[in-house]
Amino acid sequence: DAKTTQPNSMESNEEEPVHLPCNHSTISGTDYIHWYRQLPSQGPEYVIHGLTSNVNNRMASLAIAEDRKSSTLILHRATLRDAAVYYCILIDGGGADGLTFGKGTHLIIQP
Amino acid sequence: GAVVSQHPSRVICKSGTSVKIECRSLDFQATTMFWYRQFPKQSLMLMATSNEGSKATYEQGVEKDKFLINHASLTLSTLTVTSAHPEDSSFYICSARDWGSQGRNSPLHFGNGTRLTVT
């Protein structure tokens, strides 16, 4: 799988939007961009995924650069429950294999 | 939504004993399940892919005789840590994909993990 680069940690205030960046300059044309998050002492949970167009769901939005070499996960109004490690993962053609997790971004939410 | 249940959530065992961890897909069938291990302050590492009705596929460096995987039905995979030692203490997490939801782009659903402590 192509590699992704994320900041080690980010801090935001409660009820403010959060933009989590991910660089994937070696992304291939068939790679999908997936985001997962892991709350403390829990298994990861799926957040969102996309290929080329921006995507929205009830949890977040995903903004994908036109050249697809970077993407941003957007939490529109962060709450304390959004404090977690966020992983940006590329999966070729959807992927049938297990995911390869990088170090992710540790998001800290200040009340 | 699809749920993956993992049991037990926490186990303490003595060195030299074996521990079995169960992973169930509650409302979908999973021909493939994945087992991960996570050490404190580190990311998840894929250990093996569990295949229903056939042998598991292990990642490089993972001992298949130590981490026995059985995937006897479409909703149950088990991981047995044999002859556990303190260095096997870790957070073990299973996952499965509900192929019916979005085909090959279906997200992975994860269990809540099992905290294993070997004394």
Coordinates of N, CA and C in Angstrom, one line a residue:
Chain A
D1 N 0.8 -1.2 0.0 CA 0.0 0.0 0.0 C 0.9 1.3 0.0
A2 N 0.4 2.3 -0.7 CA 1.2 3.5 -0.7 C 1.2 4.2 0.7
K3 N 2.3 5.0 1.0 CA 2.4 5.5 2.3 C 1.7 6.8 2.5
T4 N 1.3 7.0 3.8 CA 0.6 8.3 4.1 C 1.4 9.0 5.2
T5 N 1.4 10.3 5.3 CA 2.0 11.1 6.3 C 1.0 11.9 7.0
Q6 N 1.0 11.8 8.3 CA 0.1 12.6 9.1 C 0.9 13.3 10.3
P7 N 0.4 14.4 10.8 CA 1.1 15.0 11.9 C 0.9 14.1 13.2
N8 N 1.9 14.1 14.0 CA 1.8 13.2 15.2 C 0.6 13.5 16.1
S9 N 0.4 14.8 16.3 CA -0.7 15.2 17.2 C -1.3 16.6 16.7
M10 N -2.5 16.8 17.1 CA -3.1 18.1 16.9 C -4.0 18.4 18.1
E11 N -4.2 19.7 18.3 CA -5.1 20.1 19.4 C -6.1 21.1 19.0
S12 N -7.3 20.9 19.5 CA -8.4 21.8 19.1 C -9.3 22.0 20.3
N13 N -10.1 23.1 20.2 CA -11.1 23.4 21.2 C -12.4 22.7 20.9
E14 N -13.1 22.4 22.0 CA -14.5 21.8 21.8 C -15.4 22.8 21.1
E15 N -16.2 22.2 20.3 CA -17.2 22.9 19.5 C -16.6 23.7 18.3
E16 N -15.4 23.5 18.0 CA -14.8 24.2 16.9 C -14.5 23.1 15.8
P17 N -14.4 23.6 14.5 CA -14.1 22.6 13.5 C -12.6 22.1 13.6
V18 N -12.4 20.9 13.2 CA -11.0 20.4 13.1 C -10.7 19.9 11.7
H19 N -9.5 20.2 11.3 CA -9.1 19.8 10.0 C -7.8 18.9 10.1
L20 N -8.0 17.6 9.9 CA -6.9 16.7 10.0 C -6.3 16.4 8.6
P21 N -5.0 16.8 8.4 CA -4.4 16.6 7.1 C -3.8 15.2 6.9
C22 N -3.7 14.8 5.7 CA -3.0 13.6 5.4 C -2.3 13.7 4.0
N23 N -1.0 13.5 3.9 CA -0.3 13.5 2.6 C -0.1 12.1 2.1
H24 N -0.4 12.0 0.8 CA -0.1 10.7 0.2 C 0.3 10.9 -1.3
S25 N 1.5 11.4 -1.4 CA 2.0 11.9 -2.7 C 2.3 10.7 -3.6
T26 N 2.4 9.5 -3.2 CA 2.6 8.4 -4.1 C 1.3 7.6 -4.3
I27 N 0.2 8.2 -4.1 CA -1.1 7.5 -4.3 C -1.2 7.0 -5.7
S28 N -1.8 5.9 -5.9 CA -2.0 5.4 -7.3 C -3.5 5.6 -7.7
G29 N -3.8 5.5 -9.0 CA -5.1 5.8 -9.4 C -6.2 5.0 -8.9
T30 N -5.9 3.8 -8.4 CA -6.9 2.9 -7.8 C -6.9 2.9 -6.3
D31 N -6.1 3.7 -5.7 CA -6.1 3.8 -4.2 C -7.3 4.6 -3.7
Y32 N -8.0 4.0 -2.8 CA -9.1 4.7 -2.1 C -8.5 5.3 -0.8
I33 N -9.0 6.4 -0.3 CA -8.5 7.0 0.9 C -9.5 6.7 2.0
H34 N -9.1 6.0 3.0 CA -9.9 5.6 4.1 C -9.5 6.3 5.4
W35 N -10.4 6.7 6.2 CA -10.1 7.2 7.6 C -10.7 6.3 8.6
Y36 N -9.9 6.0 9.6 CA -10.4 5.3 10.8 C -10.0 6.1 12.0
R37 N -10.6 5.9 13.2 CA -10.2 6.5 14.4 C -10.3 5.4 15.5
Q38 N -9.4 5.6 16.5 CA -9.4 4.7 17.6 C -9.4 5.5 18.9
L39 N -10.5 5.3 19.6 CA -10.7 6.0 20.9 C -9.9 5.2 21.9
P40 N -9.5 5.8 23.0 CA -8.7 5.1 24.1 C -9.3 3.8 24.5
S41 N -8.4 2.7 24.5 CA -8.8 1.4 24.9 C -9.9 0.7 24.2
Q42 N -10.1 1.1 22.9 CA -11.1 0.5 22.0 C -10.5 0.1 20.7
G43 N -11.2 -0.7 20.0 CA -10.8 -1.0 18.6 C -11.1 0.2 17.7
P44 N -10.4 0.2 16.6 CA -10.7 1.3 15.6 C -12.1 1.3 15.1
E45 N -12.6 2.4 14.7 CA -13.9 2.5 14.0 C -13.7 3.3 12.7
Y46 N -14.5 2.8 11.7 CA -14.5 3.5 10.4 C -15.1 4.9 10.5
V47 N -14.5 5.8 9.8 CA -15.0 7.2 9.8 C -15.6 7.5 8.4
I48 N -14.8 7.4 7.4 CA -15.2 7.8 6.0 C -14.2 7.3 5.0
H49 N -14.6 7.3 3.7 CA -13.6 7.0 2.7 C -14.1 7.6 1.4
G50 N -13.1 7.8 0.5 CA -13.4 8.4 -0.8 C -12.3 8.1 -1.8
L51 N -12.6 8.4 -3.1 CA -11.7 8.2 -4.2 C -11.2 9.5 -4.8
T52 N -12.1 10.2 -5.3 CA -11.8 11.5 -6.0 C -12.6 12.7 -5.5
S53 N -13.9 12.4 -5.3 CA -14.8 13.5 -4.9 C -14.8 13.7 -3.4
N54 N -15.2 14.9 -3.0 CA -15.4 15.1 -1.5 C -16.6 14.3 -1.1
V55 N -16.5 13.9 0.2 CA -17.5 13.0 0.7 C -18.0 13.5 2.1
N56 N -19.3 13.3 2.3 CA -19.8 13.7 3.6 C -20.6 12.6 4.2
N57 N -20.5 12.4 5.5 CA -21.4 11.5 6.2 C -21.7 12.1 7.6
R58 N -22.4 11.3 8.4 CA -22.9 11.9 9.7 C -21.7 12.1 10.6
M59 N -20.6 11.5 10.4 CA -19.5 11.7 11.3 C -18.5 12.8 10.9
A60 N -18.3 12.9 9.6 CA -17.2 13.8 9.1 C -17.4 14.1 7.7
S61 N -16.5 15.0 7.2 CA -16.4 15.2 5.7 C -15.0 14.9 5.3
L62 N -14.8 14.5 4.1 CA -13.5 14.2 3.5 C -13.3 15.1 2.3
A63 N -12.2 15.9 2.4 CA -11.9 16.8 1.3 C -10.7 16.2 0.6
I64 N -10.8 15.9 -0.7 CA -9.6 15.3 -1.4 C -9.1 16.3 -2.4
A65 N -7.8 16.5 -2.4 CA -7.2 17.5 -3.3 C -7.4 17.0 -4.8
E66 N -7.3 18.0 -5.7 CA -7.6 17.7 -7.1 C -6.6 16.7 -7.6
D67 N -5.3 16.8 -7.2 CA -4.3 15.9 -7.6 C -4.2 14.6 -6.8
R68 N -5.1 14.5 -5.8 CA -5.2 13.4 -4.9 C -4.0 13.1 -4.1
K69 N -3.1 14.0 -4.0 CA -1.8 13.8 -3.2 C -2.0 14.2 -1.8
S70 N -3.1 14.7 -1.4 CA -3.4 15.0 0.0 C -4.9 15.0 0.2
S71 N -5.3 14.8 1.4 CA -6.7 14.9 1.8 C -6.8 15.4 3.2
T72 N -8.0 15.9 3.6 CA -8.3 16.4 4.9 C -9.6 15.9 5.4
L73 N -9.5 15.4 6.6 CA -10.7 14.9 7.3 C -11.2 16.1 8.1
I74 N -12.4 16.4 8.0 CA -13.0 17.6 8.7 C -14.1 17.1 9.7
L75 N -13.8 17.5 10.9 CA -14.9 17.3 12.0 C -15.5 18.7 12.1
H76 N -16.7 18.8 11.9 CA -17.3 20.1 11.8 C -17.5 20.8 13.1
R77 N -17.7 20.0 14.1 CA -17.9 20.6 15.5 C -17.4 19.6 16.5
A78 N -16.1 19.7 16.9 CA -15.5 18.7 17.7 C -16.1 18.7 19.1
T79 N -16.2 17.4 19.6 CA -16.7 17.3 21.0 C -15.5 16.5 21.7
L80 N -15.7 16.4 23.0 CA -14.6 15.7 23.8 C -14.6 14.2 23.4
R81 N -15.7 13.7 22.9 CA -15.7 12.3 22.5 C -15.0 12.1 21.2
D82 N -14.6 13.1 20.5 CA -13.8 13.0 19.3 C -12.3 12.8 19.5
A83 N -11.9 13.0 20.8 CA -10.5 12.8 21.1 C -10.1 11.3 20.8
A84 N -9.2 11.1 19.9 CA -8.8 9.8 19.5 C -7.6 9.9 18.6
V85 N -7.1 8.7 18.2 CA -6.0 8.7 17.2 C -6.7 8.4 15.8
Y86 N -6.4 9.3 14.8 CA -7.1 9.2 13.5 C -6.1 8.7 12.5
Y87 N -6.5 7.7 11.8 CA -5.6 7.0 10.8 C -6.1 7.3 9.4
C88 N -5.2 7.7 8.6 CA -5.5 7.9 7.1 C -4.8 6.7 6.4
I89 N -5.5 5.9 5.7 CA -5.0 4.7 5.1 C -5.4 4.6 3.6
L90 N -4.5 4.2 2.8 CA -4.8 4.0 1.4 C -5.0 2.5 1.1
I91 N -6.1 2.3 0.4 CA -6.4 0.9 0.1 C -6.6 0.7 -1.4
D92 N -5.8 -0.2 -2.0 CA -5.9 -0.3 -3.5 C -7.2 -1.0 -3.9
G93 N -7.9 -0.3 -4.8 CA -9.1 -0.9 -5.4 C -10.1 -1.3 -4.4
G94 N -10.2 -0.7 -3.3 CA -11.1 -1.1 -2.3 C -10.5 -2.0 -1.3
G95 N -9.8 -3.0 -1.8 CA -9.0 -3.9 -0.9 C -9.7 -5.0 -0.2
A96 N -9.2 -6.2 -0.3 CA -9.7 -7.3 0.4 C -8.8 -7.7 1.6
D97 N -7.7 -7.0 1.7 CA -6.8 -7.4 2.8 C -7.0 -6.6 4.0
G98 N -6.3 -7.1 5.1 CA -6.3 -6.3 6.3 C -5.6 -5.0 6.1
L99 N -6.0 -4.0 6.9 CA -5.4 -2.6 6.8 C -4.0 -2.5 7.4
T100 N -3.2 -1.7 6.8 CA -1.9 -1.4 7.4 C -2.0 0.0 8.0
F101 N -1.9 0.0 9.3 CA -2.0 1.3 10.1 C -0.7 1.9 10.3
G102 N -0.6 3.2 10.0 CA 0.6 4.1 10.3 C 0.4 4.5 11.8
K103 N 1.1 5.6 12.1 CA 1.1 6.1 13.5 C -0.1 7.0 13.8
G104 N -0.7 7.6 12.7 CA -1.9 8.4 12.9 C -1.7 9.7 13.6
T105 N -2.7 10.4 13.7 CA -2.7 11.7 14.4 C -3.5 11.6 15.7
H106 N -2.8 12.0 16.8 CA -3.5 12.0 18.1 C -4.2 13.3 18.3
L107 N -5.5 13.3 18.2 CA -6.3 14.5 18.3 C -6.7 14.8 19.8
I108 N -6.3 15.9 20.3 CA -6.6 16.3 21.7 C -7.7 17.4 21.6
I109 N -8.7 17.3 22.3 CA -9.8 18.3 22.4 C -9.8 18.9 23.7
Q110 N -9.7 20.2 23.7 CA -9.7 21.0 25.0 C -11.1 21.5 25.3
P111 N -11.6 21.3 26.5 CA -12.9 21.8 26.8 C -13.0 23.3 26.8
Chain B
G1 N -25.9 -0.9 12.6 CA -24.8 -1.2 11.7 C -24.2 -2.5 12.1
A2 N -23.2 -3.0 11.2 CA -22.5 -4.2 11.5 C -21.7 -4.1 12.8
V3 N -21.7 -5.2 13.5 CA -21.0 -5.2 14.8 C -20.1 -6.5 14.9
V4 N -18.9 -6.3 15.4 CA -18.0 -7.3 15.7 C -17.8 -7.4 17.2
S5 N -18.1 -8.6 17.7 CA -18.0 -8.8 19.2 C -16.8 -9.6 19.5
Q6 N -16.0 -9.1 20.5 CA -14.8 -9.8 20.9 C -14.9 -10.1 22.4
H7 N -14.4 -11.3 22.7 CA -14.5 -11.8 24.1 C -13.3 -12.7 24.5
P8 N -12.7 -12.5 25.6 CA -13.1 -11.6 26.7 C -12.5 -10.2 26.4
S9 N -12.9 -9.2 27.1 CA -12.3 -7.9 26.9 C -11.0 -7.7 27.7
R10 N -10.9 -8.6 28.7 CA -9.7 -8.4 29.5 C -9.4 -9.8 30.1
V11 N -8.1 -10.2 30.1 CA -7.7 -11.5 30.6 C -6.3 -11.5 31.2
I12 N -6.2 -12.1 32.4 CA -4.9 -12.2 33.0 C -4.6 -13.7 33.1
C13 N -3.4 -14.1 32.7 CA -3.1 -15.5 32.8 C -1.6 -15.7 33.3
K14 N -1.3 -16.9 33.7 CA 0.0 -17.1 34.2 C 0.9 -17.6 33.0
S15 N 2.1 -17.3 33.1 CA 3.1 -17.7 32.1 C 3.1 -19.2 31.9
G16 N 3.0 -19.6 30.6 CA 3.0 -21.0 30.2 C 1.6 -21.5 29.9
T17 N 0.6 -20.8 30.3 CA -0.8 -21.2 30.0 C -1.2 -20.7 28.6
S18 N -2.4 -21.2 28.1 CA -2.9 -20.7 26.9 C -4.2 -19.9 27.1
V19 N -4.4 -19.0 26.2 CA -5.6 -18.1 26.3 C -6.3 -18.1 24.9
K20 N -7.6 -18.2 24.9 CA -8.4 -18.2 23.7 C -9.2 -16.9 23.7
I21 N -9.1 -16.2 22.5 CA -9.9 -15.0 22.3 C -10.9 -15.3 21.2
E22 N -12.2 -14.9 21.4 CA -13.2 -15.1 20.4 C -13.6 -13.8 19.7
C23 N -13.8 -14.0 18.4 CA -14.3 -12.8 17.6 C -15.5 -13.3 16.8
R24 N -16.6 -12.6 17.0 CA -17.8 -12.9 16.3 C -18.4 -11.8 15.5
S25 N -18.8 -12.1 14.3 CA -19.6 -11.1 13.5 C -21.0 -11.3 13.8
L26 N -21.7 -10.3 14.4 CA -23.0 -10.5 14.9 C -24.2 -10.4 13.9
D27 N -24.1 -9.6 12.9 CA -25.2 -9.5 12.0 C -24.8 -9.6 10.5
F28 N -23.6 -10.2 10.3 CA -23.2 -10.5 8.9 C -22.2 -11.7 8.9
Q29 N -22.1 -12.2 7.7 CA -21.1 -13.4 7.6 C -19.8 -12.9 7.1
A30 N -18.8 -13.4 7.7 CA -17.4 -13.0 7.4 C -16.6 -14.2 7.0
T31 N -16.3 -14.3 5.7 CA -15.4 -15.4 5.3 C -13.9 -15.1 5.7
T32 N -13.7 -13.9 5.9 CA -12.3 -13.5 6.3 C -12.4 -12.6 7.5
M33 N -11.5 -12.8 8.5 CA -11.3 -11.9 9.7 C -9.9 -11.7 9.8
F34 N -9.6 -10.6 10.5 CA -8.2 -10.1 10.6 C -7.9 -10.0 12.1
W35 N -6.7 -10.4 12.5 CA -6.2 -10.3 13.9 C -5.1 -9.3 13.9
Y36 N -5.2 -8.3 14.9 CA -4.2 -7.3 15.1 C -3.6 -7.4 16.5
R37 N -2.5 -6.9 16.7 CA -1.9 -6.7 18.0 C -1.4 -5.3 18.2
Q38 N -1.6 -4.7 19.4 CA -1.2 -3.3 19.6 C -0.5 -3.2 20.9
F39 N 0.8 -2.8 20.9 CA 1.5 -2.6 22.1 C 1.3 -1.1 22.6
P40 N 1.5 -0.8 23.9 CA 1.2 0.5 24.4 C 1.9 1.6 23.5
K41 N 1.1 2.6 23.2 CA 1.6 3.8 22.5 C 2.1 3.5 21.1
Q42 N 1.7 2.4 20.6 CA 2.1 2.0 19.2 C 0.8 1.8 18.4
S43 N 1.1 1.7 17.1 CA -0.1 1.5 16.2 C -0.4 0.0 16.1
L44 N -1.5 -0.3 15.4 CA -1.9 -1.7 15.3 C -1.0 -2.4 14.2
M45 N -0.7 -3.6 14.6 CA 0.1 -4.5 13.6 C -0.7 -5.7 13.2
L46 N -0.9 -5.9 11.9 CA -1.7 -7.0 11.5 C -0.8 -8.3 11.7
M47 N -1.5 -9.3 12.4 CA -0.8 -10.5 12.7 C -1.1 -11.6 11.7
A48 N -2.4 -11.7 11.4 CA -2.8 -12.8 10.5 C -4.2 -12.6 10.0
T49 N -4.5 -13.3 8.9 CA -5.8 -13.2 8.2 C -6.4 -14.6 8.4
S50 N -7.6 -14.6 9.0 CA -8.3 -15.8 9.3 C -9.3 -16.1 8.2
N51 N -9.2 -17.3 7.6 CA -10.0 -17.7 6.5 C -11.0 -18.8 6.8
E52 N -12.3 -18.6 6.7 CA -13.2 -19.6 7.0 C -13.0 -20.9 6.2
G53 N -12.9 -22.0 6.9 CA -12.7 -23.3 6.2 C -11.3 -23.6 5.7
S54 N -10.4 -22.7 5.9 CA -9.0 -23.0 5.5 C -8.0 -22.4 6.4
K55 N -6.7 -22.6 6.1 CA -5.7 -22.2 7.0 C -5.6 -20.7 7.0
A56 N -5.1 -20.2 8.2 CA -4.9 -18.7 8.3 C -3.6 -18.3 7.6
T57 N -3.6 -17.1 7.2 CA -2.3 -16.6 6.6 C -1.7 -15.6 7.6
Y58 N -0.4 -15.9 7.9 CA 0.3 -15.2 9.0 C 1.2 -14.1 8.3
E59 N 1.3 -13.0 9.0 CA 2.3 -12.0 8.5 C 3.7 -12.4 8.9
Q60 N 4.6 -11.9 8.2 CA 6.0 -12.2 8.5 C 6.4 -11.9 9.9
G61 N 7.1 -12.9 10.6 CA 7.5 -12.7 11.9 C 6.5 -13.1 13.0
V62 N 5.3 -13.5 12.6 CA 4.3 -14.0 13.5 C 4.3 -15.5 13.5
E63 N 4.5 -16.1 14.7 CA 4.7 -17.6 14.8 C 3.3 -18.2 14.7
K64 N 3.1 -19.0 13.7 CA 1.8 -19.7 13.6 C 1.5 -20.7 14.6
D65 N 2.6 -21.3 15.2 CA 2.4 -22.3 16.2 C 2.1 -21.7 17.6
K66 N 2.4 -20.5 17.7 CA 2.2 -19.8 19.0 C 0.8 -19.1 19.0
F67 N 0.4 -18.6 17.8 CA -0.9 -17.9 17.7 C -1.7 -18.7 16.8
L68 N -2.5 -19.6 17.4 CA -3.3 -20.5 16.6 C -4.7 -19.9 16.3
I69 N -5.0 -19.9 15.0 CA -6.2 -19.3 14.6 C -7.2 -20.3 14.0
N70 N -8.4 -20.3 14.4 CA -9.4 -21.2 13.9 C -10.6 -20.4 13.4
H71 N -11.1 -20.6 12.2 CA -12.2 -19.9 11.7 C -13.2 -20.9 11.2
A72 N -13.9 -21.5 12.2 CA -14.7 -22.7 12.0 C -16.1 -22.4 11.3
S73 N -16.6 -21.2 11.5 CA -17.9 -20.8 10.9 C -17.8 -19.4 10.3
L74 N -18.8 -19.0 9.6 CA -18.8 -17.7 8.9 C -19.0 -16.6 9.9
T75 N -19.2 -16.9 11.2 CA -19.4 -15.8 12.1 C -18.4 -15.8 13.3
L76 N -17.5 -16.8 13.3 CA -16.6 -17.0 14.5 C -15.2 -17.3 14.1
S77 N -14.3 -16.5 14.6 CA -12.9 -16.8 14.5 C -12.3 -16.8 15.9
T78 N -11.3 -17.7 16.2 CA -10.7 -17.6 17.5 C -9.2 -17.6 17.4
L79 N -8.6 -16.8 18.3 CA -7.1 -16.7 18.4 C -6.7 -17.3 19.7
T80 N -5.9 -18.3 19.7 CA -5.3 -18.9 20.9 C -3.9 -18.6 21.0
V81 N -3.5 -17.9 22.1 CA -2.1 -17.6 22.4 C -1.6 -18.8 23.2
T82 N -0.8 -19.6 22.7 CA -0.3 -20.8 23.4 C 1.0 -20.5 24.2
S83 N 1.1 -21.2 25.3 CA 2.3 -21.0 26.1 C 2.6 -19.6 26.3
A84 N 1.7 -18.8 26.8 CA 1.9 -17.3 26.8 C 3.0 -17.0 27.8
H85 N 3.7 -15.9 27.4 CA 4.8 -15.3 28.2 C 4.5 -13.8 28.4
P86 N 5.2 -13.2 29.3 CA 4.9 -11.8 29.6 C 5.1 -10.9 28.4
E87 N 6.0 -11.3 27.4 CA 6.2 -10.5 26.2 C 5.0 -10.5 25.3
D88 N 4.1 -11.5 25.5 CA 2.8 -11.6 24.7 C 1.7 -10.7 25.2
S89 N 2.0 -10.1 26.4 CA 1.0 -9.1 26.9 C 0.8 -8.0 25.9
S90 N -0.4 -7.8 25.5 CA -0.7 -6.8 24.5 C -2.2 -6.6 24.4
F91 N -2.6 -5.7 23.5 CA -4.0 -5.5 23.2 C -4.3 -6.2 21.8
Y92 N -5.1 -7.2 21.8 CA -5.4 -8.0 20.6 C -6.8 -7.6 20.1
I93 N -6.8 -7.3 18.8 CA -8.1 -6.7 18.2 C -8.4 -7.5 16.9
C94 N -9.6 -7.9 16.8 CA -10.0 -8.6 15.5 C -10.9 -7.7 14.7
S95 N -11.0 -8.0 13.4 CA -11.9 -7.2 12.6 C -12.4 -8.0 11.4
A96 N -13.5 -7.6 10.8 CA -14.1 -8.3 9.7 C -14.8 -7.3 8.8
R97 N -14.9 -7.7 7.6 CA -15.6 -6.8 6.6 C -16.9 -7.3 6.2
D98 N -17.9 -6.5 6.2 CA -19.3 -6.9 5.8 C -19.4 -6.6 4.3
W99 N -19.1 -7.6 3.5 CA -19.0 -7.4 2.0 C -20.3 -7.0 1.4
G100 N -21.4 -7.3 2.1 CA -22.7 -7.0 1.6 C -23.0 -5.5 1.5
S101 N -22.3 -4.7 2.4 CA -22.7 -3.3 2.5 C -22.2 -2.5 1.3
Q102 N -21.0 -2.6 1.0 CA -20.5 -1.8 -0.2 C -19.5 -2.6 -1.0
G103 N -19.6 -3.9 -1.0 CA -18.7 -4.7 -1.8 C -17.3 -4.5 -1.4
R104 N -16.3 -4.4 -2.3 CA -14.9 -4.3 -2.0 C -14.5 -3.1 -1.2
N105 N -15.4 -2.1 -1.2 CA -15.1 -0.9 -0.4 C -15.8 -0.9 0.9
S106 N -16.3 -2.0 1.3 CA -17.0 -2.1 2.6 C -15.9 -1.8 3.7
P107 N -16.3 -1.0 4.7 CA -15.3 -0.7 5.7 C -15.1 -1.9 6.6
L108 N -13.9 -1.9 7.3 CA -13.7 -3.0 8.3 C -14.3 -2.6 9.6
H109 N -15.0 -3.6 10.2 CA -15.5 -3.4 11.6 C -14.6 -4.1 12.6
F110 N -14.4 -3.4 13.6 CA -13.4 -3.9 14.6 C -14.1 -4.3 15.9
G111 N -13.6 -5.3 16.6 CA -14.0 -5.6 17.9 C -13.4 -4.6 18.9
N112 N -13.8 -4.6 20.1 CA -13.3 -3.7 21.1 C -12.0 -4.1 21.8
G113 N -11.5 -5.2 21.3 CA -10.2 -5.6 21.8 C -10.2 -6.5 23.0
T114 N -9.1 -7.2 23.2 CA -8.8 -8.0 24.4 C -7.5 -7.6 25.0
R115 N -7.5 -7.1 26.2 CA -6.3 -6.8 26.9 C -5.7 -8.0 27.6
L116 N -4.6 -8.5 27.1 CA -4.0 -9.7 27.7 C -2.8 -9.3 28.5
T117 N -2.9 -9.8 29.8 CA -1.7 -9.6 30.7 C -1.2 -11.0 31.1
V118 N 0.0 -11.2 30.8 CA 0.6 -12.5 31.2 C 1.6 -12.3 32.4
T119 N 1.3 -12.9 33.5 CA 2.1 -12.7 34.7 C 3.2 -13.8 34.9

